[in-house]
PDB file of C-alpha atoms in Angstrom:
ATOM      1  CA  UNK A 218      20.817  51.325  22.735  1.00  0.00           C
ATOM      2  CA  UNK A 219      20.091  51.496  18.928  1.00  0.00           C
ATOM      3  CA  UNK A 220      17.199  49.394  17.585  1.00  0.00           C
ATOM      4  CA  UNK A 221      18.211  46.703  14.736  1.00  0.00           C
ATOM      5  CA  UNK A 222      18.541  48.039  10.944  1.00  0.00           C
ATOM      6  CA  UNK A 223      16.284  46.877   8.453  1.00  0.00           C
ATOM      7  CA  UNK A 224      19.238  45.068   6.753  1.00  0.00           C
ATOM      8  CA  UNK A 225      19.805  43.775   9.917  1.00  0.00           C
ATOM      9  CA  UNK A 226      16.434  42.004  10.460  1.00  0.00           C
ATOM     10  CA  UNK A 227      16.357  40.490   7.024  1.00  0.00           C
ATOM     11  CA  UNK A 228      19.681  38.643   7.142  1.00  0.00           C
ATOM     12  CA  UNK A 229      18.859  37.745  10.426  1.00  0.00           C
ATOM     13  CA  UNK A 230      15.514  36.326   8.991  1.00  0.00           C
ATOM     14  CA  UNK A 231      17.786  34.655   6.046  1.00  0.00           C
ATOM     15  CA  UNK A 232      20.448  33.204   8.293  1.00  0.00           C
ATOM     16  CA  UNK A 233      17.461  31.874  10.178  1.00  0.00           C
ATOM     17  CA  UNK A 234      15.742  30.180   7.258  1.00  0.00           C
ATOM     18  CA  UNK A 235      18.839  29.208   6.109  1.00  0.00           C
ATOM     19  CA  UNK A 236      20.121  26.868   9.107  1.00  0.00           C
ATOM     20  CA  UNK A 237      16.211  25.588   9.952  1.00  0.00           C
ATOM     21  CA  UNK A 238      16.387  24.318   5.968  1.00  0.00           C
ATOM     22  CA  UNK A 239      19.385  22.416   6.609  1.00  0.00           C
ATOM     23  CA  UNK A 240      18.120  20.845   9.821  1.00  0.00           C
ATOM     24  CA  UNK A 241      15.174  19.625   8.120  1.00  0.00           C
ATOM     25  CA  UNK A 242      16.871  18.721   5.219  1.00  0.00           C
ATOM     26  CA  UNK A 243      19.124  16.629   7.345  1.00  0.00           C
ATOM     27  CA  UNK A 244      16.331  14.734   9.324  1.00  0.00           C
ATOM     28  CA  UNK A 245      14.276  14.514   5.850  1.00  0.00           C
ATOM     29  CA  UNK A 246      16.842  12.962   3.434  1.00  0.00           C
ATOM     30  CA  UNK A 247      17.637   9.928   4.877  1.00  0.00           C
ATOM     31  CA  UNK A 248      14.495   8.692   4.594  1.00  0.00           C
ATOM     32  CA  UNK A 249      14.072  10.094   1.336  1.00  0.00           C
ATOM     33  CA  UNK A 250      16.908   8.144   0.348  1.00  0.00           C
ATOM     34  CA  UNK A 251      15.856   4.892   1.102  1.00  0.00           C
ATOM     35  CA  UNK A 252      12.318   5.480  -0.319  1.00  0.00           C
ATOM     36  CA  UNK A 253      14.631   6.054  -3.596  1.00  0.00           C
ATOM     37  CA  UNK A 254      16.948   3.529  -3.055  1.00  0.00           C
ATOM     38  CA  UNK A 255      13.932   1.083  -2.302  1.00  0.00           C
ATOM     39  CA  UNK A 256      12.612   1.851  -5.876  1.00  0.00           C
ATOM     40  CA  UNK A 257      15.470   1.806  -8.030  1.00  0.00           C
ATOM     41  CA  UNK A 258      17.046  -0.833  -9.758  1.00  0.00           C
ATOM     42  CA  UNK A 259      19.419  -2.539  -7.295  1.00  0.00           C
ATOM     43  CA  UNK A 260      22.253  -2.635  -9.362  1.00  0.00           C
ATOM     44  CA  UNK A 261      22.174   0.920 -10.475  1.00  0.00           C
ATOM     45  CA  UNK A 262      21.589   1.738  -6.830  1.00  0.00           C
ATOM     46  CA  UNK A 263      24.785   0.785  -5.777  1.00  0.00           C
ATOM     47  CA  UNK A 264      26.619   2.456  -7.616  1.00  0.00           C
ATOM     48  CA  UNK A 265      25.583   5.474  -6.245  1.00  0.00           C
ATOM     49  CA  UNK A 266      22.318   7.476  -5.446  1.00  0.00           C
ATOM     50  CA  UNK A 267      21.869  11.102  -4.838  1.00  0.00           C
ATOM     51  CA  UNK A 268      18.547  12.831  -5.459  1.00  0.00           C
ATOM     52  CA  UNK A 269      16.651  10.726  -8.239  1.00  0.00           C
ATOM     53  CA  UNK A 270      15.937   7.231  -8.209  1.00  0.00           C
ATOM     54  CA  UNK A 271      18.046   4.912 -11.268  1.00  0.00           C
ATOM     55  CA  UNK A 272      15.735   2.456 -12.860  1.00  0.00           C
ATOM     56  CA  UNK A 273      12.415   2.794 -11.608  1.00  0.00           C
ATOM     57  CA  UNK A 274      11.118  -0.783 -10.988  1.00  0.00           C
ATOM     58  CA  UNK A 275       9.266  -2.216  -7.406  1.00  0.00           C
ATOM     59  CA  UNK A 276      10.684  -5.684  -7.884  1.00  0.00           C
ATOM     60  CA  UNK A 277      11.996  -4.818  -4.405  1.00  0.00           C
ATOM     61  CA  UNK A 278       8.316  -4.794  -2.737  1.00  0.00           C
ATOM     62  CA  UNK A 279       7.206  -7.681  -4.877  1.00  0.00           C
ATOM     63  CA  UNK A 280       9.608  -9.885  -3.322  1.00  0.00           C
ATOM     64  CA  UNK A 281       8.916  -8.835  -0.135  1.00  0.00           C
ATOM     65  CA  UNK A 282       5.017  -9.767  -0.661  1.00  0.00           C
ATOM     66  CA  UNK A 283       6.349 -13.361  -1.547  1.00  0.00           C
ATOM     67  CA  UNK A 284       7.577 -13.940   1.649  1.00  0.00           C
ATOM     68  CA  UNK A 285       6.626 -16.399   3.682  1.00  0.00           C
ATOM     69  CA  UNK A 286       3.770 -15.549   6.405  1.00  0.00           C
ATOM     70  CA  UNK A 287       3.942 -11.722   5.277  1.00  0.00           C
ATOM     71  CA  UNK A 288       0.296 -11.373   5.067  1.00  0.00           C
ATOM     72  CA  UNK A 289      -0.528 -13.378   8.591  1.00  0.00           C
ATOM     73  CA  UNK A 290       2.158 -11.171  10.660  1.00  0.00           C
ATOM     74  CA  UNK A 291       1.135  -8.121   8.894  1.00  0.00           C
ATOM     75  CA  UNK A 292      -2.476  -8.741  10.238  1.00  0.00           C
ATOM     76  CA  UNK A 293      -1.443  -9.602  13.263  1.00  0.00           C
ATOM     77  CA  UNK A 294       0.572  -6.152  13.671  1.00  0.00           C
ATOM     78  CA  UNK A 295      -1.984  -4.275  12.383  1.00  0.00           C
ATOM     79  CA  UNK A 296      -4.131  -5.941  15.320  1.00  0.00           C
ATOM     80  CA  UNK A 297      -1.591  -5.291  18.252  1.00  0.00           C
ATOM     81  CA  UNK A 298      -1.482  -1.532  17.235  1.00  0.00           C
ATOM     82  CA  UNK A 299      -5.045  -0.795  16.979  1.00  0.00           C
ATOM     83  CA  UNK A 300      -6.240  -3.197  19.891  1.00  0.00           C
ATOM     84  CA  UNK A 301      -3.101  -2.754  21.924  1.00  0.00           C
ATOM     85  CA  UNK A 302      -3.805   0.874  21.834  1.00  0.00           C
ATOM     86  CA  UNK A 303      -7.278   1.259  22.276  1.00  0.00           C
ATOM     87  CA  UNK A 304      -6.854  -0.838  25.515  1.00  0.00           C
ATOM     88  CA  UNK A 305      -3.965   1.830  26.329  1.00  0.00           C
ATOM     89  CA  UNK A 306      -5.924   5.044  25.757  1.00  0.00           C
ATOM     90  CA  UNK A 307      -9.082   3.497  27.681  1.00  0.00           C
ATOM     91  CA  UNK A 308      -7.369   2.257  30.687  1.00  0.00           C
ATOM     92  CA  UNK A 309      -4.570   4.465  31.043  1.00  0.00           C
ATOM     93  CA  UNK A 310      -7.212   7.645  31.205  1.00  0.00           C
ATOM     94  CA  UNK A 311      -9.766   6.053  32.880  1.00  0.00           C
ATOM     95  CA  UNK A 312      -6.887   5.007  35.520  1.00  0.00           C
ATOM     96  CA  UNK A 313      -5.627   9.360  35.266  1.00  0.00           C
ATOM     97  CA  UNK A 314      -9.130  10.103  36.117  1.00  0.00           C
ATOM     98  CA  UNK A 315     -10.119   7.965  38.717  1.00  0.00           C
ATOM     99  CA  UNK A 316      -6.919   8.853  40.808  1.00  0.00           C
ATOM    100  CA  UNK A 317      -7.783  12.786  40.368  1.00  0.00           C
ATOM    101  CA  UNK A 318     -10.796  12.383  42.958  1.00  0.00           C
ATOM    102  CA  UNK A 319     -10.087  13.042  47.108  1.00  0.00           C
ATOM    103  CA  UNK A 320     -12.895   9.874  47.594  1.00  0.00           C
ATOM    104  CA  UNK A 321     -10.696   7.231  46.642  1.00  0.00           C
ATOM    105  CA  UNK A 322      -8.884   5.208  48.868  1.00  0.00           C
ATOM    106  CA  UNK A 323      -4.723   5.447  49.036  1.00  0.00           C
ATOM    107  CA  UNK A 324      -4.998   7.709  45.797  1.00  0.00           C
ATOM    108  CA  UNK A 325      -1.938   8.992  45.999  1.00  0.00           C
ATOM    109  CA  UNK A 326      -0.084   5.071  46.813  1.00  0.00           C
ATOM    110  CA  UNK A 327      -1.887   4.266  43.738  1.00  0.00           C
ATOM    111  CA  UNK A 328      -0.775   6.993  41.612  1.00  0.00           C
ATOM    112  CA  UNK A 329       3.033   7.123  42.836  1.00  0.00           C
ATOM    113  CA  UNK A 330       3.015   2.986  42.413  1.00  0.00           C
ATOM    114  CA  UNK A 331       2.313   3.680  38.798  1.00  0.00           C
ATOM    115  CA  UNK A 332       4.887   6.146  38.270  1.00  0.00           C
ATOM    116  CA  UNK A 333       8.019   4.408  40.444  1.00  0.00           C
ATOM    117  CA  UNK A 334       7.405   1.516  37.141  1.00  0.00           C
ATOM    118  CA  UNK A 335       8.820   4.746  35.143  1.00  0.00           C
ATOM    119  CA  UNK A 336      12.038   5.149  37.281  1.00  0.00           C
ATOM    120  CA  UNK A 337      12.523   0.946  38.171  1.00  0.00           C
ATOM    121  CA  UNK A 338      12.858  -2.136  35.872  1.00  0.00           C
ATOM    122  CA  UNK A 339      13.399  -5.545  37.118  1.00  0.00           C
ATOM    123  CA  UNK A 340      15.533  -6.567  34.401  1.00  0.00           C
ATOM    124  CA  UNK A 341      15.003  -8.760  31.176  1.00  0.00           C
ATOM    125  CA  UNK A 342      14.956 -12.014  33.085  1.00  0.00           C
ATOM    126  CA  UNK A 343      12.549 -11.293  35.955  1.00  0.00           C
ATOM    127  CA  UNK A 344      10.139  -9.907  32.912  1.00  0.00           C
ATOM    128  CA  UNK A 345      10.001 -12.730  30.892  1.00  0.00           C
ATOM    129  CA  UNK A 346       9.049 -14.807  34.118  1.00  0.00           C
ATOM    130  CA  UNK A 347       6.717 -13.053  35.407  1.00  0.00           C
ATOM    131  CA  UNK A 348       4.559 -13.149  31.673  1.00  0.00           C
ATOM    132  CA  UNK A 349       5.786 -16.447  31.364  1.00  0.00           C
ATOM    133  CA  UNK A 350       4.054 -17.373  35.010  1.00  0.00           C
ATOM    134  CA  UNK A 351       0.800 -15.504  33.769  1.00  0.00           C
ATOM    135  CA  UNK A 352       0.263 -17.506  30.980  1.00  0.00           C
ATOM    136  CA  UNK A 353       0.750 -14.725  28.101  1.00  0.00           C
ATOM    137  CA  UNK A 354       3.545 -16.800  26.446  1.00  0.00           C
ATOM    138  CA  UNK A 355       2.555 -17.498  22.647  1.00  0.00           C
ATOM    139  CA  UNK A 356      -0.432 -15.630  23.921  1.00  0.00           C
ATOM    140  CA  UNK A 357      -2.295 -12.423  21.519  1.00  0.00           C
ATOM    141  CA  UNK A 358      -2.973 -11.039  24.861  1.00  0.00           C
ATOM    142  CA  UNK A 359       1.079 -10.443  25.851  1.00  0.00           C
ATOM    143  CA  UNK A 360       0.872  -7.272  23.123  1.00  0.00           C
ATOM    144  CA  UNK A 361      -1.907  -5.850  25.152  1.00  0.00           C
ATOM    145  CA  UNK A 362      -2.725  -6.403  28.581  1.00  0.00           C
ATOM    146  CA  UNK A 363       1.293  -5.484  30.152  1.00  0.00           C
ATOM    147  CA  UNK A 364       1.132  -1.978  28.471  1.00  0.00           C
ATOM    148  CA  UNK A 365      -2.631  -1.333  29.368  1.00  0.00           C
ATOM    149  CA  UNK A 366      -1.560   1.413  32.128  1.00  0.00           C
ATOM    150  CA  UNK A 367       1.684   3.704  31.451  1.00  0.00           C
ATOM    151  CA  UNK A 368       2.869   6.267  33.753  1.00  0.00           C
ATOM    152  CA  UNK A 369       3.593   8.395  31.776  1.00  0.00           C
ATOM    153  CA  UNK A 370       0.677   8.354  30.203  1.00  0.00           C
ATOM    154  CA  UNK A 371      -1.315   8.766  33.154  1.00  0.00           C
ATOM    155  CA  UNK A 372       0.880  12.160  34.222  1.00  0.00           C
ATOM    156  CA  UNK A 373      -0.221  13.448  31.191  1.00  0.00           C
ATOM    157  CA  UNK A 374      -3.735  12.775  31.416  1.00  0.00           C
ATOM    158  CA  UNK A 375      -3.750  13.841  34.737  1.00  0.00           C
ATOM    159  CA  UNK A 376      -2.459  17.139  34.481  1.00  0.00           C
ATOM    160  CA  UNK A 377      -4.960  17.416  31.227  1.00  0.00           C
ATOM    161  CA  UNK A 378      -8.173  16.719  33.390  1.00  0.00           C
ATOM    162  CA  UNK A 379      -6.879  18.897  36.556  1.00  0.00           C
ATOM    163  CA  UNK A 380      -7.207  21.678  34.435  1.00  0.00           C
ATOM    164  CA  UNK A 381     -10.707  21.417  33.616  1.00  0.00           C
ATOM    165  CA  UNK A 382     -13.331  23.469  35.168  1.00  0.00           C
ATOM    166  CA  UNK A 383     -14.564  21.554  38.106  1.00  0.00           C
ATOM    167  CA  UNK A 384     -18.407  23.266  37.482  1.00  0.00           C
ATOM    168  CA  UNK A 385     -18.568  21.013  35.005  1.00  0.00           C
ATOM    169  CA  UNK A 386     -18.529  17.638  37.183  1.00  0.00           C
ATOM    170  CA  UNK A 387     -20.660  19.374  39.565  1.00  0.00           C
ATOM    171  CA  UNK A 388     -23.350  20.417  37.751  1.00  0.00           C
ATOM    172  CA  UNK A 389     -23.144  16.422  36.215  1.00  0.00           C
ATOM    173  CA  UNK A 390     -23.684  15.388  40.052  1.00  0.00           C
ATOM    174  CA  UNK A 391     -26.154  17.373  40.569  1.00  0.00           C
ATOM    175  CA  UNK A 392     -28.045  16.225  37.852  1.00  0.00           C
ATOM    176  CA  UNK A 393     -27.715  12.476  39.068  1.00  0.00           C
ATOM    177  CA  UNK A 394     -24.615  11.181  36.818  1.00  0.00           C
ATOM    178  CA  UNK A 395     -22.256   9.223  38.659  1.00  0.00           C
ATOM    179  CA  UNK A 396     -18.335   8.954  38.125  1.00  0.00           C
ATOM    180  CA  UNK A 397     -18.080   6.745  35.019  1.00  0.00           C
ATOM    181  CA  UNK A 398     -20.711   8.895  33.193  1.00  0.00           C
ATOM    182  CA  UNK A 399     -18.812  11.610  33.603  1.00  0.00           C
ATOM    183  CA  UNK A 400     -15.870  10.102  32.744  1.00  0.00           C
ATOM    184  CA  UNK A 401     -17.782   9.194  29.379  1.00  0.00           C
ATOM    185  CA  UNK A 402     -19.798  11.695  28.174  1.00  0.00           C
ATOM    186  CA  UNK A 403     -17.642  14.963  29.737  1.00  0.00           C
ATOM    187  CA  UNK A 404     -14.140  13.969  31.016  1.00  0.00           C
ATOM    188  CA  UNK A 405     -13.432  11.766  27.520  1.00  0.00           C
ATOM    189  CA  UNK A 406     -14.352  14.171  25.062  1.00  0.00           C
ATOM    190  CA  UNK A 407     -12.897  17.355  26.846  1.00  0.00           C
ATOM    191  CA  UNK A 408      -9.728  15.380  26.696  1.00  0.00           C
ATOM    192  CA  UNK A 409      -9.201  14.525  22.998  1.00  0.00           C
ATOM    193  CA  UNK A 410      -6.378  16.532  22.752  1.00  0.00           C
ATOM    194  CA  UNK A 411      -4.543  14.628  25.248  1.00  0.00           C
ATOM    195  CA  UNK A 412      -6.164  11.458  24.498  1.00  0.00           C
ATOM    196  CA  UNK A 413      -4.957  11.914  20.523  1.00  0.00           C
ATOM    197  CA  UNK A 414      -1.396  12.552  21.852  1.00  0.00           C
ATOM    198  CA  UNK A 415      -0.930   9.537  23.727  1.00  0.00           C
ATOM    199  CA  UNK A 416      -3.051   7.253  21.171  1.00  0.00           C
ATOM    200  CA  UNK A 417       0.101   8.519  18.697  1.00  0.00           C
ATOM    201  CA  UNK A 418       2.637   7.313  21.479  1.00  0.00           C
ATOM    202  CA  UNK A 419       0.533   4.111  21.899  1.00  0.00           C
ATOM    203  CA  UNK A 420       0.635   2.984  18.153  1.00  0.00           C
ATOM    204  CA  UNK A 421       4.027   3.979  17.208  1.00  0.00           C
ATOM    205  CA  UNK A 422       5.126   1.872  20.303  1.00  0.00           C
ATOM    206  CA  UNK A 423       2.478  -0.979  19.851  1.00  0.00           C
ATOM    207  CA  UNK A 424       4.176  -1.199  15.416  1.00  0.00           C
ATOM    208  CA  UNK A 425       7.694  -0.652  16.616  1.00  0.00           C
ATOM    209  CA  UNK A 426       8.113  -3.266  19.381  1.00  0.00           C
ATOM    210  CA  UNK A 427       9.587  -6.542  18.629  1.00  0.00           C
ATOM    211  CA  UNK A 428      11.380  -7.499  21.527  1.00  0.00           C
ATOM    212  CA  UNK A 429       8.484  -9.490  23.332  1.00  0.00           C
ATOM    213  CA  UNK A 430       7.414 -10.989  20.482  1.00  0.00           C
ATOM    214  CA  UNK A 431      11.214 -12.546  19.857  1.00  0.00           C
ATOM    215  CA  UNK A 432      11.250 -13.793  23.541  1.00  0.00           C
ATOM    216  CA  UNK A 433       7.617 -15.049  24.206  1.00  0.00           C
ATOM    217  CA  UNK A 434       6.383 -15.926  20.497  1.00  0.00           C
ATOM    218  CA  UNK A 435       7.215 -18.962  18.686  1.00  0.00           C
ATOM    219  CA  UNK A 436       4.085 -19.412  17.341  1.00  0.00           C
ATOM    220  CA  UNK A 437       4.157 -18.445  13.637  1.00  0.00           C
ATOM    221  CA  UNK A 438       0.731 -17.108  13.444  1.00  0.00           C
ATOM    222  CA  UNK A 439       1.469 -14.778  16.639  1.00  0.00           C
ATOM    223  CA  UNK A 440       4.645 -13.110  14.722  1.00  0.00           C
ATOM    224  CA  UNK A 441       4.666  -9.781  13.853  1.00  0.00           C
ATOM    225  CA  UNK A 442       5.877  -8.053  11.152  1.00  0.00           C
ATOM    226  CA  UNK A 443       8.528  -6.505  12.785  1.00  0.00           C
ATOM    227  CA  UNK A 444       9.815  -9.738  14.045  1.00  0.00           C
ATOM    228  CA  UNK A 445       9.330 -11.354  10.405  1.00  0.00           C
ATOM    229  CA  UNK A 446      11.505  -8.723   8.805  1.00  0.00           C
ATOM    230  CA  UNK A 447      13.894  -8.324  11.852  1.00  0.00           C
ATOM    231  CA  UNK A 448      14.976 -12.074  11.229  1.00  0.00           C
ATOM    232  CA  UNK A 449      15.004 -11.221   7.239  1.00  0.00           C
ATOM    233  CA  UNK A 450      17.592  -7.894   8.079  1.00  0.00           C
ATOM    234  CA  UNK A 451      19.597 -10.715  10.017  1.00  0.00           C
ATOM    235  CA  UNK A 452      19.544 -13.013   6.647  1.00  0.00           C
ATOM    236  CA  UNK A 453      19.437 -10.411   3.897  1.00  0.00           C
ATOM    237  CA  UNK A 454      21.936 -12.048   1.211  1.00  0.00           C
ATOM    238  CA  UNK A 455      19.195 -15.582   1.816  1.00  0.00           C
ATOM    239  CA  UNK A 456      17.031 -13.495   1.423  1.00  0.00           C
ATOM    240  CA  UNK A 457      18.225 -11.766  -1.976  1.00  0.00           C
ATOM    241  CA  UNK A 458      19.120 -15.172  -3.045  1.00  0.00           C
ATOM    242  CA  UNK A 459      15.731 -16.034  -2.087  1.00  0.00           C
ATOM    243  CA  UNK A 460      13.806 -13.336  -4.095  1.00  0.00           C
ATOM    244  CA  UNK A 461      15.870 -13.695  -7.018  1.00  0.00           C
ATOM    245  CA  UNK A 462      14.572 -17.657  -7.286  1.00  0.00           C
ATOM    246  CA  UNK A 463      10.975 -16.219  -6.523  1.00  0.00           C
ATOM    247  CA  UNK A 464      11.242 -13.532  -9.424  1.00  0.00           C
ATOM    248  CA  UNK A 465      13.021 -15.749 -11.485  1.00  0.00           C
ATOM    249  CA  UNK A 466       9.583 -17.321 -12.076  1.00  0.00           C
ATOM    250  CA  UNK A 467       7.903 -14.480 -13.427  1.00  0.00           C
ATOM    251  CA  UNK A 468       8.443 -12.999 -17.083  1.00  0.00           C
ATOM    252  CA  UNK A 469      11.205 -10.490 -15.578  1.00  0.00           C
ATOM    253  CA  UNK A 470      13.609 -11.302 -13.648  1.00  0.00           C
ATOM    254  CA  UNK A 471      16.213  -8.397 -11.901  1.00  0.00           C
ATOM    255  CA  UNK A 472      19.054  -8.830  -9.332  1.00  0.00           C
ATOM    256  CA  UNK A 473      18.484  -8.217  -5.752  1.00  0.00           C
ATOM    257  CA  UNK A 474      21.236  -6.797  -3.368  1.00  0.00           C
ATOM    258  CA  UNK A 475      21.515  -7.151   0.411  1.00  0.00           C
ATOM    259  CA  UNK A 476      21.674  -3.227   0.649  1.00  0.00           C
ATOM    260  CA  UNK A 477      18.461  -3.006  -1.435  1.00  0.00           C
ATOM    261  CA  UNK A 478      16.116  -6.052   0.902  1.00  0.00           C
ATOM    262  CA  UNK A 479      17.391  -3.935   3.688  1.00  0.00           C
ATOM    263  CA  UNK A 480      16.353  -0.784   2.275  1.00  0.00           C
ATOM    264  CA  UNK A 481      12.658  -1.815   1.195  1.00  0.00           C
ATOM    265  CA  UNK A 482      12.152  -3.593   4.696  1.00  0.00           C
ATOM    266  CA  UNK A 483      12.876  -0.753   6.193  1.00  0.00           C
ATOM    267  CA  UNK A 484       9.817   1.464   4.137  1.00  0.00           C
ATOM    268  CA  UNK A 485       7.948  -1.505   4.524  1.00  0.00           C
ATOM    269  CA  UNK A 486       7.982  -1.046   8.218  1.00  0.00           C
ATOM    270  CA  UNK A 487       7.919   2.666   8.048  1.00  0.00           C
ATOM    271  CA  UNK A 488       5.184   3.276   5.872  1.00  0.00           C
ATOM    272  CA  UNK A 489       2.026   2.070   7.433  1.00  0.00           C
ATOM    273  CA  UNK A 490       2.991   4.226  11.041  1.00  0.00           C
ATOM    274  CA  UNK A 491       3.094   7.608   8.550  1.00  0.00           C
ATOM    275  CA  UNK A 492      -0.335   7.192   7.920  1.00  0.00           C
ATOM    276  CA  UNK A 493      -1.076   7.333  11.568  1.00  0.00           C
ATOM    277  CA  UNK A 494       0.200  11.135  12.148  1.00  0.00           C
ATOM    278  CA  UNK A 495      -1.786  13.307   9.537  1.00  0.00           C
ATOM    279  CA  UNK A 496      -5.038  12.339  10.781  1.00  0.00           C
ATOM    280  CA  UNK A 497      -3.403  13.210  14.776  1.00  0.00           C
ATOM    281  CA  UNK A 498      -1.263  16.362  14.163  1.00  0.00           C
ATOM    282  CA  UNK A 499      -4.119  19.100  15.040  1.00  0.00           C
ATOM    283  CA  UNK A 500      -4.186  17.514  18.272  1.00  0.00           C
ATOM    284  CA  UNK A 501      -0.808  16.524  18.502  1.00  0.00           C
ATOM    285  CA  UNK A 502       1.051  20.050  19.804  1.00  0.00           C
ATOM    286  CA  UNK A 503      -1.878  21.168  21.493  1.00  0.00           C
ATOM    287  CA  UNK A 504      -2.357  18.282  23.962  1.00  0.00           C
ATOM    288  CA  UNK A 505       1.308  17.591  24.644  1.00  0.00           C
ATOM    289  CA  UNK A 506       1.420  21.227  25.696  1.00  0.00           C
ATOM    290  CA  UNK A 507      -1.742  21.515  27.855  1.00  0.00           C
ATOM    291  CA  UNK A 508      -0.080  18.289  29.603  1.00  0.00           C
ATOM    292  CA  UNK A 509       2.641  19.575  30.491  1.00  0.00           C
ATOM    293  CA  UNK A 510       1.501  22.654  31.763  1.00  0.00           C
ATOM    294  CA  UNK A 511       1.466  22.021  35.440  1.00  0.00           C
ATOM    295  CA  UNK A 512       3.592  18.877  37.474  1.00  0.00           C
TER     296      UNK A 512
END
């Protein structure tokens, strides 16, 4: 069998470049689009964008800031994610932990109760009586407490912790520390790889849900964001019309398009969640490896 030509290897190594460009220039453009459709001047925009933004001007995000309750829900987003998934990271490992140790009682009904929630749903209308019936209707609480433990969360911090050298608990033991000090001051920061993975999972899910905030909410300072710009997407050309009065007041006033409130609620949702993956990515491939090593 003859080995591969040099010529060989380097269009192999082209083709190769060649197809992984266009697959990331196919997942990156879209957003790069809107981004340059959200800044351009909306009439220019429609009639056609490409690569460069027409008519640089952020009358777009200006009239987004003059909506009504913007700031409040914004806030109150901002709270669910970090709250929602502190609550998340905390209980959900402290839950993978405790069920790794032979002295507890029914571990293993525990630990498979968890994960049948992954495999069974009740339905829409069984859910929204059973947080009705616990009193989290119009309550801050209903973003936090019903996503406090995750299954598959708790596989994946499971796995994680199995793999760590069991001298390391011992020798805790030994020197007097019981379960939750070891769960603090060894298990916790042994697991930040993990722990980093599923804290990205928690706050992309914490700023992207909407859905029990339309059913259970109708308290205006409860609303998120998302909700707040969901019912705006539903209402766009109101809501053009509506800008246009708002900028209308100021020295310069331009024309706002249903295509162009649509694209710059879109970054305004987008945006803030970005910021969350830089500061996560070192841990990112790492942890959701090392969890997944064993089942």
């Amino acid at each position: 069998m003859t080995k591969p030509t040099g010529l060989w290897n380097i269009s192999f190594n082209i083709a190769n470049y060649l197809l992984l460009s266009l697959i990331t220039f196919a997942c990156v453009y879209p957003f790069y689009y809107i981004f340059i459709y959200s800044i351009s001047d909306p009439l220019e925009a429609s009639r056609g964008l490409v690569f460069l933004p027409r008519g640089i001007n952020f009358d777009n995000y200006k009239a987004m800031l003059k909506l009504p309750d913007i700031y409040s829900s914004f806030v109150i987003s901002v709270l669910r994610a970090v709250i929602g998934t502190i609550v998340t990271v905390f209980s959900s490992s402290l839950f993978a932990y405790i069920v790794t140790k032979n002295e507890l009682v029914w571990r293993k009904f525990f630990y498979r109760f968890v994960i049948i929630s992954l495999y069974l749903n009740a339905g829409l209308i069984p859910w929204y009586l059973t947080m009705k019936n616990l009193g989290l209707k119009n309550n801050f609480l209903l973003y936090v407490l019903p996503g406090a433990i995750v299954g598959f969360y708790v596989i994946l911090i499971k796995t994680f912790i199995e793999q760590l050298p069991a001298a390391l608990e011992e020798s805790a033991m030994i020197d007097g520390a019981g379960y939750f000090t070891i769960y603090r001051k060894i298990i916790f920061p042994l697991s930040l790889p993990i722990i980093a993975t599923i804290a990205v999972f928690a706050a992309v899910g914490q700023w992207n849900s909407w859905q029990d905030n339309f059913f259970l909410v109708s308290d205006p300072k409860l609303q998120t964001i998302q909700l707040i710009l969901y019912n705006y997407l539903n209402q766009v050309q109101s809501l053009a019309n509506m800008s246009v009065q708002e900028l209308n007041r100021g020295a310069a006033a331009r024309i706002l398009t249903p295509q162009s409130v649509q694209m710059t609620i879109t970054m305004v949702v987008t945006i803030p969640i970005l910021f969350v993956y830089p500061f996560m990515q070192k841990y990112f491939v790492k942890g959701i490896m090392l969890g997944a090593v064993k089942g």
